[in-house]
Short mmCIF file of C-alpha atoms in Angstrom, two decimals:
data_model
loop_
_atom_site.label_atom_id
_atom_site.label_comp_id
_atom_site.label_asym_id
_atom_site.label_seq_id
_atom_site.Cartn_x
_atom_site.Cartn_y
_atom_site.Cartn_z
CA MET A 17 0.37 0.17 0.01
CA PHE A 18 1.03 3.41 -0.92
CA PRO A 19 2.38 5.36 2.83
CA LYS A 20 0.26 8.47 3.94
CA ARG A 21 2.80 10.54 4.43
CA TYR A 22 3.55 10.65 0.76
CA CYS A 23 0.19 11.22 -0.29
CA TYR A 24 0.16 14.67 1.11
CA SER A 25 4.21 15.25 0.31
CA ALA A 26 5.23 17.64 -1.69
CA LYS A 27 5.14 15.70 -4.60
CA LEU A 28 1.55 15.45 -4.10
CA ALA A 29 1.15 11.96 -5.55
CA ILE A 30 -1.67 11.30 -7.78
CA THR A 31 -4.74 9.32 -7.00
CA LEU A 32 -7.33 7.51 -9.10
CA ILE A 33 -11.02 7.38 -8.30
CA ILE A 34 -12.88 5.00 -10.59
CA ILE A 35 -16.24 4.45 -10.44
CA ALA A 36 -17.74 1.25 -12.30
CA ALA A 37 -21.08 -0.44 -12.93
CA ALA A 38 -20.49 -4.41 -13.44
CA HIS A 39 -21.38 -6.65 -16.23
CA PRO A 40 -24.00 -3.62 -17.74
CA THR A 41 -26.31 -5.07 -20.05
CA SER A 42 -28.68 -3.60 -22.73
CA SER A 43 -31.41 -2.49 -19.91
CA ASN A 44 -28.61 -0.87 -17.89
CA ALA A 45 -29.46 2.14 -15.95
CA PHE A 46 -26.17 3.48 -15.50
CA LYS A 47 -26.19 3.72 -19.66
CA GLN A 48 -28.65 5.99 -19.99
CA ALA A 49 -26.64 8.91 -17.42
CA SER A 50 -25.97 11.96 -19.13
CA TYR A 51 -22.33 11.92 -16.65
CA VAL A 52 -21.63 8.20 -17.91
CA LYS A 53 -19.77 9.89 -21.61
CA ARG A 54 -18.16 12.92 -19.86
CA LYS A 55 -15.25 11.36 -18.22
CA VAL A 56 -12.57 13.28 -17.21
CA ALA A 57 -9.36 12.10 -19.10
CA SER A 58 -7.24 15.44 -18.91
CA ASN A 59 -9.87 17.10 -14.79
CA ALA A 60 -9.11 20.74 -17.45
CA VAL A 61 -11.84 22.77 -17.21
CA ASP A 62 -13.47 22.95 -19.98
CA HIS A 63 -15.04 26.90 -20.57
CA ALA A 64 -15.97 26.50 -23.51
CA SER A 65 -18.98 23.83 -23.33
CA THR A 66 -20.02 25.87 -19.38
CA SER A 67 -21.97 28.99 -20.95
CA ILE A 68 -25.14 29.58 -20.04
CA THR A 69 -27.62 28.51 -22.65
CA SER A 70 -30.67 30.37 -21.50
CA PHE A 71 -32.16 32.55 -18.13
CA TYR A 72 -35.35 30.60 -18.70
CA SER A 73 -33.86 27.29 -18.46
CA PRO A 74 -31.81 29.26 -15.34
CA GLN A 75 -28.62 27.91 -14.39
CA TYR A 76 -27.18 27.30 -11.04
CA VAL A 77 -23.27 27.36 -9.37
CA ALA A 78 -21.84 26.28 -6.16
CA LYS A 79 -18.45 26.99 -5.42
CA THR A 80 -17.04 23.72 -3.23
CA THR A 81 -15.69 23.38 0.30
CA GLU A 82 -11.63 24.93 1.11
CA SER A 83 -10.96 20.83 1.32
CA PHE A 84 -7.09 20.87 0.19
CA LYS A 85 -7.46 18.27 -2.59
CA LEU A 86 -10.59 16.65 -3.12
CA ALA A 87 -12.39 19.35 -4.99
CA ASP A 88 -13.00 16.61 -8.09
CA LEU A 89 -14.52 13.51 -6.59
CA PHE A 90 -17.03 17.09 -4.86
CA TRP A 91 -18.23 17.40 -8.11
CA LEU A 92 -18.07 14.11 -8.83
CA GLN A 93 -20.48 13.35 -5.61
CA ALA A 94 -22.90 16.45 -7.14
CA ASN A 95 -23.03 14.62 -10.50
CA VAL A 96 -23.82 10.80 -9.03
CA MET A 97 -26.98 13.05 -6.71
CA ALA A 98 -28.23 14.18 -9.88
CA TYR A 99 -28.10 10.77 -11.74
CA CYS A 100 -29.53 9.27 -8.52
CA ASP A 101 -32.37 12.08 -8.74
CA ASN A 102 -33.11 11.18 -12.37
CA ASP A 103 -31.21 13.97 -13.18
CA GLN A 104 -29.94 13.66 -16.71
CA SER A 105 -28.33 17.14 -16.74
CA ALA A 106 -24.00 16.63 -15.74
CA VAL A 107 -23.20 18.71 -13.33
CA GLN A 108 -19.88 20.87 -14.99
CA LYS A 109 -16.52 22.86 -13.87
CA LEU A 110 -16.87 26.72 -14.63
CA ALA A 111 -13.49 27.81 -12.88
CA PHE A 112 -11.03 26.49 -10.21
CA HIS A 113 -9.60 28.00 -7.46
CA ARG A 114 -6.20 27.68 -7.40
CA PRO A 115 -4.82 28.46 -3.47
CA THR A 116 -7.64 26.21 -1.99
CA ALA A 117 -8.37 23.92 -4.88
CA SER A 118 -12.71 24.76 -4.83
CA LEU A 119 -14.21 24.22 -7.79
CA LEU A 120 -17.18 26.71 -9.26
CA LEU A 121 -19.97 23.60 -10.05
CA GLY A 122 -22.58 24.81 -12.76
CA TYR A 123 -25.90 23.03 -13.59
CA ASN A 124 -28.72 23.49 -15.73
CA GLY A 125 -31.31 23.51 -13.82
CA THR A 126 -34.95 21.46 -15.04
CA SER A 127 -37.81 23.79 -13.25
CA SER A 128 -38.59 27.74 -14.24
CA ASN A 129 -38.63 28.85 -10.48
CA SER A 130 -35.86 27.69 -7.93
CA SER A 131 -37.67 27.24 -5.44
CA ASP A 132 -39.00 23.82 -6.74
CA GLN A 133 -36.10 22.88 -8.18
CA VAL A 134 -34.15 19.74 -6.73
CA LEU A 135 -30.01 20.91 -7.03
CA PRO A 136 -27.58 18.46 -7.38
CA PHE A 137 -24.98 20.08 -4.81
CA PRO A 138 -24.06 18.14 -0.86
CA THR A 139 -24.94 20.97 1.31
CA ASN A 140 -22.32 19.03 3.54
CA ARG A 141 -19.77 19.80 0.31
CA VAL A 142 -20.45 23.36 -0.09
CA GLN A 143 -19.90 27.05 0.30
CA TYR A 144 -22.75 28.76 -1.29
CA VAL A 145 -25.55 28.06 -4.22
CA GLY A 146 -27.19 30.20 -5.96
CA VAL A 147 -28.83 31.38 -9.48
CA VAL A 148 -27.29 33.39 -12.09
CA VAL A 149 -29.38 35.84 -12.93
CA ALA A 150 -26.86 37.24 -14.93
CA SER A 151 -23.48 36.92 -17.21
CA GLY A 152 -20.77 38.22 -19.77
CA ALA A 153 -17.57 37.23 -21.59
CA THR A 154 -17.00 40.84 -20.71
CA ALA A 155 -17.59 43.61 -18.34
CA GLN A 156 -20.29 45.53 -20.86
CA ASP A 157 -21.25 42.25 -21.33
CA LEU A 158 -22.32 41.73 -17.94
CA LEU A 159 -24.27 44.98 -17.06
CA ASP A 160 -26.70 44.48 -20.59
CA CYS A 161 -26.78 41.16 -19.18
CA ILE A 162 -28.36 41.98 -15.76
CA LYS A 163 -30.61 45.56 -17.77
CA THR A 164 -31.87 43.30 -20.16
CA THR A 165 -33.40 40.38 -17.06
CA SER A 166 -33.81 43.25 -13.89
CA ALA A 167 -37.62 42.58 -13.92
CA SER A 168 -37.01 38.83 -13.27
CA PHE A 169 -34.46 39.39 -10.67
CA VAL A 170 -36.35 38.39 -7.81
CA THR A 171 -36.50 35.15 -7.24
CA SER A 172 -37.20 35.14 -2.94
CA SER A 173 -40.69 35.51 -1.21
CA THR A 174 -40.69 38.82 -1.26
CA THR A 175 -43.32 40.95 -2.84
CA ASN A 176 -42.13 44.10 -1.85
CA CYS A 177 -40.63 45.66 -5.00
CA ASN A 178 -38.63 47.83 -2.26
CA TYR A 179 -36.77 44.91 -1.43
CA SER A 180 -33.45 45.23 0.26
CA TRP A 181 -29.97 43.97 -0.37
CA THR A 182 -26.49 42.46 -0.39
CA LEU A 183 -23.70 42.91 -2.69
CA ASP A 184 -19.90 40.75 -1.85
CA CYS A 185 -17.74 39.26 -4.68
CA ASP A 186 -15.91 36.43 -5.05
CA THR A 187 -12.84 35.41 -7.84
CA PHE A 188 -11.54 32.47 -8.85
CA GLU A 189 -9.19 34.12 -11.56
CA PRO A 190 -8.88 37.44 -12.87
CA LEU A 191 -11.18 37.95 -16.22
CA ALA A 192 -8.64 37.90 -19.33
CA GLY A 193 -8.47 40.80 -20.43
CA ARG A 194 -9.50 42.55 -17.40
CA GLN A 195 -9.28 46.11 -17.51
CA PHE A 196 -11.04 47.68 -14.19
CA THR A 197 -10.66 46.77 -10.21
CA THR A 198 -13.46 44.54 -8.29
CA SER A 199 -14.82 48.15 -6.41
CA MET A 200 -15.16 49.54 -10.65
CA ILE A 201 -17.40 46.58 -11.49
CA MET A 202 -19.17 46.73 -8.29
CA CYS A 203 -20.29 49.89 -8.45
CA ALA A 204 -21.18 49.66 -11.72
CA VAL A 205 -23.45 46.57 -11.52
CA SER A 206 -25.30 47.82 -7.66
CA ARG A 207 -25.80 51.28 -9.79
CA HIS A 208 -28.47 48.76 -12.51
CA LEU A 209 -30.11 46.78 -9.05
CA SER A 210 -33.29 47.16 -7.91
CA GLY A 211 -34.41 47.72 -4.46
CA GLU A 212 -32.55 49.88 -1.47
CA PRO A 213 -28.06 48.51 -0.74
CA VAL A 214 -28.48 47.52 2.80
CA LEU A 215 -25.35 49.80 4.09
CA GLY A 216 -25.29 47.46 7.94
CA ARG A 217 -25.25 44.33 9.06
CA ASP A 218 -27.94 44.88 11.80
CA ASP A 219 -30.29 45.97 8.60
CA ILE A 220 -30.08 42.27 6.95
CA ASP A 221 -33.38 40.65 7.07
CA ASP A 222 -35.81 37.37 6.42
CA GLU A 223 -36.47 40.20 3.53
CA THR A 224 -33.15 40.80 2.03
CA ILE A 225 -31.27 39.11 -1.33
CA SER A 226 -27.77 37.96 -1.70
CA TYR A 227 -26.09 39.49 -4.66
CA LEU A 228 -22.54 37.84 -5.35
CA LEU A 229 -20.61 38.75 -7.88
CA VAL A 230 -18.78 35.83 -9.59
CA GLU A 231 -14.77 36.72 -11.37
CA THR A 232 -13.72 33.12 -13.60
CA SER A 233 -10.98 33.55 -16.15
CA SER A 234 -13.96 33.99 -19.16
CA LYS A 235 -17.14 35.02 -17.69
CA LEU A 236 -18.56 37.02 -15.23
CA TYR A 237 -21.61 35.87 -13.32
CA LEU A 238 -23.69 37.59 -10.56
CA ILE A 239 -25.93 35.23 -8.98
CA GLN A 240 -28.18 35.61 -5.98
CA LYS A 241 -27.76 33.09 -3.38
CA LEU A 242 -29.85 30.83 -2.29
CA PRO A 243 -30.18 29.41 1.42
CA ILE A 244 -29.24 25.95 2.41
CA ASP A 245 -30.90 24.32 4.68
CA ASN A 246 -28.54 21.95 7.17
CA GLN A 247 -31.99 21.70 9.75
CA MET A 248 -33.07 18.16 8.11
CA HIS A 249 -29.12 17.68 7.87
CA ASP A 250 -28.11 18.37 11.67
CA THR A 251 -28.23 15.04 12.93
CA TYR A 252 -26.20 13.13 10.89
CA GLN A 253 -23.76 15.52 10.30
CA GLU A 254 -23.85 15.64 14.27
CA ASN A 255 -23.08 11.25 14.62
CA LEU A 256 -20.63 11.96 11.21
CA ASN A 257 -18.29 14.89 13.30
CA ARG A 258 -18.23 11.54 16.25
CA PHE A 259 -17.48 9.45 13.83
CA ARG A 260 -14.43 11.64 12.21
CA GLN A 261 -13.10 11.79 16.41
CA GLU A 262 -14.14 8.63 17.13
CA TRP A 263 -12.63 7.24 14.21
CA SER A 264 -9.06 9.60 14.63
CA ARG A 265 -8.73 7.46 17.70
CA ARG A 266 -9.10 4.46 17.00
CA PRO A 267 -6.94 1.34 18.24
CA PHE A 268 -4.78 -0.06 15.04
CA GLN A 269 -3.81 2.88 12.94
CA TYR A 270 -2.11 2.20 9.50
CA SER A 271 0.13 4.17 7.44
CA GLY A 272 -1.69 3.54 4.07
CA ALA A 273 -5.10 3.60 5.21
CA VAL A 274 -7.45 5.99 3.13
CA ASN A 275 -7.52 9.32 3.94
CA ILE A 276 -11.40 9.57 5.85
CA GLU A 277 -12.75 12.13 4.01
CA ILE A 278 -12.21 10.59 0.89
CA ALA A 279 -14.04 7.51 2.22
CA ILE A 280 -17.29 9.23 2.81
CA THR A 281 -17.56 10.23 0.22
CA VAL A 282 -16.94 7.70 -1.32
CA VAL A 283 -19.37 5.67 1.04
CA ASP A 284 -21.85 7.93 0.33
CA MET A 285 -21.85 7.66 -3.57
CA LEU A 286 -22.03 3.99 -3.30
CA GLN A 287 -24.86 4.31 -0.98
CA ARG A 288 -26.58 6.35 -3.61
CA LEU A 289 -26.00 4.20 -6.73
CA VAL A 290 -26.68 1.24 -4.59
CA SER A 291 -30.55 2.30 -3.58
CA LYS A 292 -30.98 4.18 -7.37
CA ASN A 293 -29.78 1.29 -9.92
CA GLY A 294 -31.90 -1.65 -10.23
CA GLU A 295 -33.86 -3.18 -7.84
CA GLU A 296 -36.30 -0.18 -6.36
CA PRO A 297 -36.30 0.54 -3.20
CA LYS A 298 -37.57 -1.97 -0.54
CA ASP A 299 -38.18 -1.98 3.13
CA ASN A 300 -35.24 -4.44 5.75
CA ARG A 301 -33.22 -5.33 1.97
CA ARG A 302 -30.27 -6.81 3.09
CA ILE A 303 -27.38 -4.87 0.93
CA ARG A 304 -23.76 -7.15 0.65
CA LEU A 305 -20.66 -4.63 0.64
CA LEU A 306 -17.22 -6.18 -0.26
CA ASP A 307 -13.45 -4.26 0.11
CA PRO A 308 -11.21 -6.81 -1.14
CA THR A 309 -9.00 -4.34 0.38
CA CYS A 310 -9.82 -3.13 3.50
CA GLY A 311 -6.31 -2.35 5.61
CA SER A 312 -7.21 -0.66 8.79
CA GLY A 313 -11.05 -0.48 7.60
CA SER A 314 -10.98 3.10 6.85
CA PHE A 315 -14.26 1.98 4.16
CA LEU A 316 -16.03 -0.11 6.33
CA ALA A 317 -16.32 1.71 8.73
CA ALA A 318 -17.06 5.10 7.06
CA ALA A 319 -20.28 2.70 4.95
CA ALA A 320 -21.61 1.17 8.69
CA GLN A 321 -20.95 4.51 9.78
CA LEU A 322 -22.94 6.58 6.85
CA TRP A 323 -25.46 3.57 5.89
CA ASN A 324 -26.45 3.75 9.42
CA SER A 325 -26.98 7.37 9.95
CA ASN A 326 -29.15 8.00 6.14
CA ASN A 327 -30.97 4.81 6.11
CA HIS A 328 -34.39 6.15 5.34
CA GLN A 329 -34.77 2.67 3.54
CA ASN A 330 -34.17 -0.01 7.02
CA GLU A 331 -31.63 -1.54 4.63
CA SER A 332 -29.32 -4.34 6.89
CA LEU A 333 -25.68 -4.21 6.26
CA ASP A 334 -23.66 -6.81 5.96
CA ILE A 335 -19.51 -6.09 5.12
CA VAL A 336 -17.30 -8.38 4.35
CA GLY A 337 -13.30 -7.38 4.03
CA ILE A 338 -9.96 -9.10 3.40
CA ASP A 339 -6.47 -8.14 3.28
CA SER A 340 -4.26 -10.67 3.29
CA ASN A 341 -2.13 -8.19 6.32
CA PHE A 342 -2.56 -10.01 9.27
CA LYS A 343 -1.99 -6.74 11.41
CA CYS A 344 -4.49 -5.10 8.83
CA SER A 345 -7.85 -7.71 9.66
CA ASP A 346 -6.49 -8.14 13.00
CA GLY A 347 -6.73 -3.88 13.55
CA ALA A 348 -9.30 -3.93 11.20
CA SER A 349 -11.61 -6.13 13.66
CA LYS A 350 -10.60 -3.95 16.90
CA ASN A 351 -11.78 -0.72 15.07
CA PHE A 352 -15.29 -1.86 14.46
CA CYS A 353 -15.45 -3.51 17.95
CA LYS A 354 -14.07 -0.48 19.19
CA LEU A 355 -15.91 2.07 17.08
CA PHE A 356 -19.27 0.49 17.33
CA GLY A 357 -19.29 -0.56 21.31
CA LEU A 358 -19.16 -4.50 19.38
CA GLU A 359 -17.09 -7.12 20.87
CA ARG A 360 -15.84 -10.33 18.70
CA ILE A 361 -18.26 -12.88 19.17
CA SER A 362 -16.05 -15.51 16.93
CA GLU A 363 -12.38 -16.05 15.76
CA GLU A 364 -12.19 -19.03 13.29
CA GLU A 365 -9.67 -20.69 10.74
CA ASP A 366 -10.48 -22.91 8.56
CA SER A 367 -8.95 -23.11 4.84
CA ARG A 368 -10.22 -19.89 4.09
CA GLY A 369 -7.56 -18.73 6.49
CA LYS A 370 -8.19 -16.22 9.64
CA ARG A 371 -11.64 -14.91 10.22
CA TRP A 372 -12.50 -12.61 12.23
CA THR A 373 -16.73 -11.87 13.07
CA VAL A 374 -18.09 -8.42 14.66
CA SER A 375 -22.17 -8.14 15.32
CA GLY A 376 -24.32 -6.18 17.03
CA VAL A 377 -26.73 -3.55 17.49
CA ASP A 378 -25.36 0.22 16.46
CA PRO A 379 -26.28 2.12 19.52
CA GLN A 380 -27.01 5.18 17.47
CA SER A 381 -29.16 4.40 14.88
CA GLU A 382 -30.11 0.71 16.91
CA LEU A 383 -30.41 -0.66 12.54
CA PRO A 384 -27.86 -4.60 12.87
CA ILE A 385 -24.17 -4.35 12.00
CA ARG A 386 -22.90 -7.91 10.55
CA THR A 387 -19.07 -7.83 9.79
CA ALA A 388 -16.34 -10.85 9.19
CA ILE A 389 -12.99 -9.72 8.06
CA TYR A 390 -10.64 -12.26 6.13
CA CYS A 391 -7.17 -12.92 6.40
CA GLY A 392 -6.30 -14.07 3.47
CA ASP A 393 -5.24 -13.33 -0.06
CA SER A 394 -8.94 -12.08 -1.79
CA ALA A 395 -7.80 -13.17 -5.42
CA GLU A 396 -7.87 -16.74 -4.23
CA LEU A 397 -11.19 -16.79 -1.58
CA LEU A 398 -13.05 -14.74 -3.96
CA SER A 399 -12.35 -16.91 -7.21
CA SER A 400 -13.16 -19.93 -4.41
CA LYS A 401 -17.01 -18.40 -4.16
CA SER A 402 -16.23 -18.97 -0.71
CA LEU A 403 -18.04 -16.51 0.61
CA ASP A 404 -21.66 -16.98 0.45
CA GLY A 405 -22.92 -15.05 -2.57
CA GLU A 406 -22.61 -12.51 -4.67
CA PHE A 407 -22.73 -8.83 -3.73
CA ASP A 408 -24.19 -5.45 -4.14
CA CYS A 409 -22.09 -3.18 -4.14
CA VAL A 410 -17.69 -3.07 -3.77
CA VAL A 411 -15.15 -0.30 -3.02
CA SER A 412 -11.70 -1.06 -2.74
CA ASN A 413 -8.46 1.14 -2.59
CA LEU A 414 -6.12 -1.62 -5.18
CA PRO A 415 -2.43 -2.70 -3.90
CA TRP A 416 -0.29 0.89 -5.10
CA ASN A 417 3.06 -0.83 -4.79
CA ARG A 418 4.43 2.65 -5.66
CA ASN A 419 7.39 1.84 -2.98
CA THR A 420 8.65 -1.61 -4.56
CA PHE A 421 10.38 -2.67 -7.44
CA GLU A 422 6.65 -4.08 -8.71
CA TYR A 423 5.72 -0.59 -9.22
CA LYS A 424 7.62 -0.42 -12.14
CA GLN A 425 7.58 -3.89 -13.40
CA GLU A 426 4.08 -4.91 -12.71
CA THR A 427 2.82 -7.67 -15.38
CA SER A 428 -1.27 -8.66 -17.01
CA ASN A 429 -1.04 -10.85 -14.04
CA CYS A 430 -0.22 -8.55 -11.00
CA LYS A 431 -1.91 -8.27 -8.25
CA SER A 432 -4.49 -5.35 -9.09
CA THR A 433 -5.64 -7.20 -12.30
CA GLU A 434 -6.45 -10.47 -10.14
CA ILE A 435 -8.92 -8.59 -7.34
CA ILE A 436 -10.49 -6.86 -10.42
CA THR A 437 -11.49 -9.81 -12.56
CA ARG A 438 -12.54 -12.05 -8.91
CA ILE A 439 -14.63 -8.50 -8.57
CA ALA A 440 -16.00 -8.64 -11.44
CA GLU A 441 -17.13 -12.60 -10.67
CA VAL A 442 -19.46 -11.47 -7.20
CA VAL A 443 -20.53 -8.04 -7.96
CA LYS A 444 -24.73 -8.86 -9.41
CA PRO A 445 -24.83 -7.30 -12.73
CA GLY A 446 -25.18 -3.68 -12.59
CA LYS A 447 -24.34 -2.19 -9.62
CA PRO A 448 -21.31 -0.33 -8.48
CA VAL A 449 -17.74 -0.77 -7.70
CA ILE A 450 -15.76 2.24 -6.14
CA VAL A 451 -11.87 1.72 -6.87
CA VAL A 452 -9.31 4.40 -5.04
CA SER A 453 -6.34 3.62 -7.51
CA GLY A 454 -2.43 4.75 -8.30
CA SER A 455 -2.11 6.72 -11.23
CA ASN A 456 -3.43 5.16 -14.75
CA ASP A 457 0.10 5.42 -16.65
CA PRO A 458 -0.15 4.09 -20.06
CA ALA A 459 3.52 3.07 -19.69
CA LEU A 460 2.38 0.60 -16.72
CA SER A 461 0.94 -2.96 -17.44
CA PHE A 462 -1.90 -2.31 -14.51
CA ASN A 463 -3.83 0.46 -15.57
CA ALA A 464 -7.47 0.32 -13.62
CA LYS A 465 -9.25 1.70 -16.65
CA ARG A 466 -8.03 -0.23 -18.89
CA THR A 467 -8.68 -3.59 -16.30
CA PHE A 468 -12.61 -2.58 -16.09
CA LYS A 469 -12.95 -2.00 -19.55
CA GLU A 470 -11.99 -5.04 -20.73
CA LEU A 471 -13.67 -7.34 -18.20
CA GLY A 472 -16.87 -5.33 -19.68
CA PHE A 473 -17.38 -2.78 -16.89
CA ASP A 474 -19.28 0.78 -17.84
CA ILE A 475 -16.72 3.21 -16.68
CA VAL A 476 -19.07 5.53 -14.57
CA GLY A 477 -16.90 8.15 -13.97
CA GLU A 478 -13.17 8.49 -13.14
CA VAL A 479 -11.36 11.47 -11.39
CA THR A 480 -8.44 12.34 -9.88
CA ILE A 481 -6.72 14.06 -6.23
CA PRO A 482 -5.83 16.13 -6.73
CA PRO A 483 -7.18 18.09 -8.85
CA ALA A 484 -5.53 18.97 -12.78
CA GLY A 485 -4.20 22.27 -11.65
CA PHE A 486 -3.81 22.37 -8.05
CA SER A 487 -0.27 23.24 -6.32
CA LEU A 488 1.17 23.47 -3.55
CA PRO A 489 1.69 27.07 -1.94
CA GLU A 490 5.11 28.10 -2.77
CA SER A 491 7.05 29.54 0.85
CA GLY A 492 8.91 33.28 0.99
CA LYS A 493 10.56 31.94 3.94
CA LYS A 494 11.95 29.24 1.74
CA LYS A 495 12.90 31.36 -1.57
CA ASN A 496 14.33 34.44 0.75
CA THR A 497 16.32 31.26 1.61
CA VAL A 498 17.88 29.89 -0.89
CA ALA A 499 17.89 33.17 -2.06
CA SER A 500 20.16 34.84 1.00
CA ASP A 501 22.33 31.36 0.10
CA ARG A 502 22.96 32.27 -3.70
CA GLN A 503 24.14 35.42 -2.74
CA THR A 504 26.45 34.39 0.11
CA ASN A 505 28.40 31.63 -2.15
CA ARG A 506 28.91 34.76 -4.73
CA ASN A 507 30.74 37.00 -2.30
#
């Protein structure tokens, strides 16, 4: 496995998150999803494809949270949300803020009334959400657009013609050919807005409209910010925060463990896709999840937490984890027991290898938790069909072997290829598989995306961590030190 300390080094190693649909058929709903065609090969922001089409079909934008490196993953999560709501519109990347790795996401609405529109933006992953009321490639285009559409600006519930408003700005990148200052464009915009500006924070009330001027390298957007309702998610978020804290204090910690925020986001997408694709929602449905390279159990723990905290269908979750490293499989079972206050009810060893079984009831959700963790070769265990049937979903942090000679010498029969091949044999038709992999370097014989395609999978989505174009901020102190050393050497 690839040590975590290198994942966050200045070299910014590339991590790939790939979502695939197993054994697609002609009736597979994944094929109908518009974002299947929108795979991110270069992760470049295509400004040309993100223009506003019509203000009668509103466009919405959202800025992702400052996540250091996970913005592309949040973008993929938004696309999964759109697909699971039977929405064929893809969420687009409009701009990228390099210092914080935040994305400006764009989405073409399907309803003319913003209050009726269901937006595919996860509320815990965005800083703000707004509806675009005007846009332009130049400052003058923006002002002309504001004049044209000023009659249909207000989308809030207020009926008062003398409504009040605030105006702020957010710059992702300076507009190409920019010949104005921020204060100049804000003054010009404010002169064209109806209503009265709010002069003090004490004057802001529920009827006050919040406008935001968003600047990108290709376009200016004037948006009206929409309220983000977090109340229904408060309990869910509290449980997640508690889970993060407990997980940070787990008894067994492994250097190659996947980042817990990646695990939470990946499992959230997995849960949405399982509920969406294939069967109709049923109460008391049994979902089987497999992680054939479970390590210390990050994905397993996140799955148990999210399924139980965000479960509206009373789905019971059966979890199976496998790892060839005895310390990892043993440690994963201990982590599970500690996290959920359970006890290992059995420890067995047979032809399949050593197995720990953890079972009980989650004290928070009162839903059952059943987990079996094996120590053994996952490819062999899966090929022997000894894990009691097929699985509804699979998640895996594939062995990277970045620190071994094998990384440059992998053959077509490498361990990662074997694991994916066996996954294809045990996952149900059309069900989702999400893997974390190393770089898809064409020079290497193992390429996760190519392997999935050769086995008949549909690639539903792919992102890299960190996003393309992201770089760590340079340290001025280090630069000054180097310059000082050079000056000293010259003297």
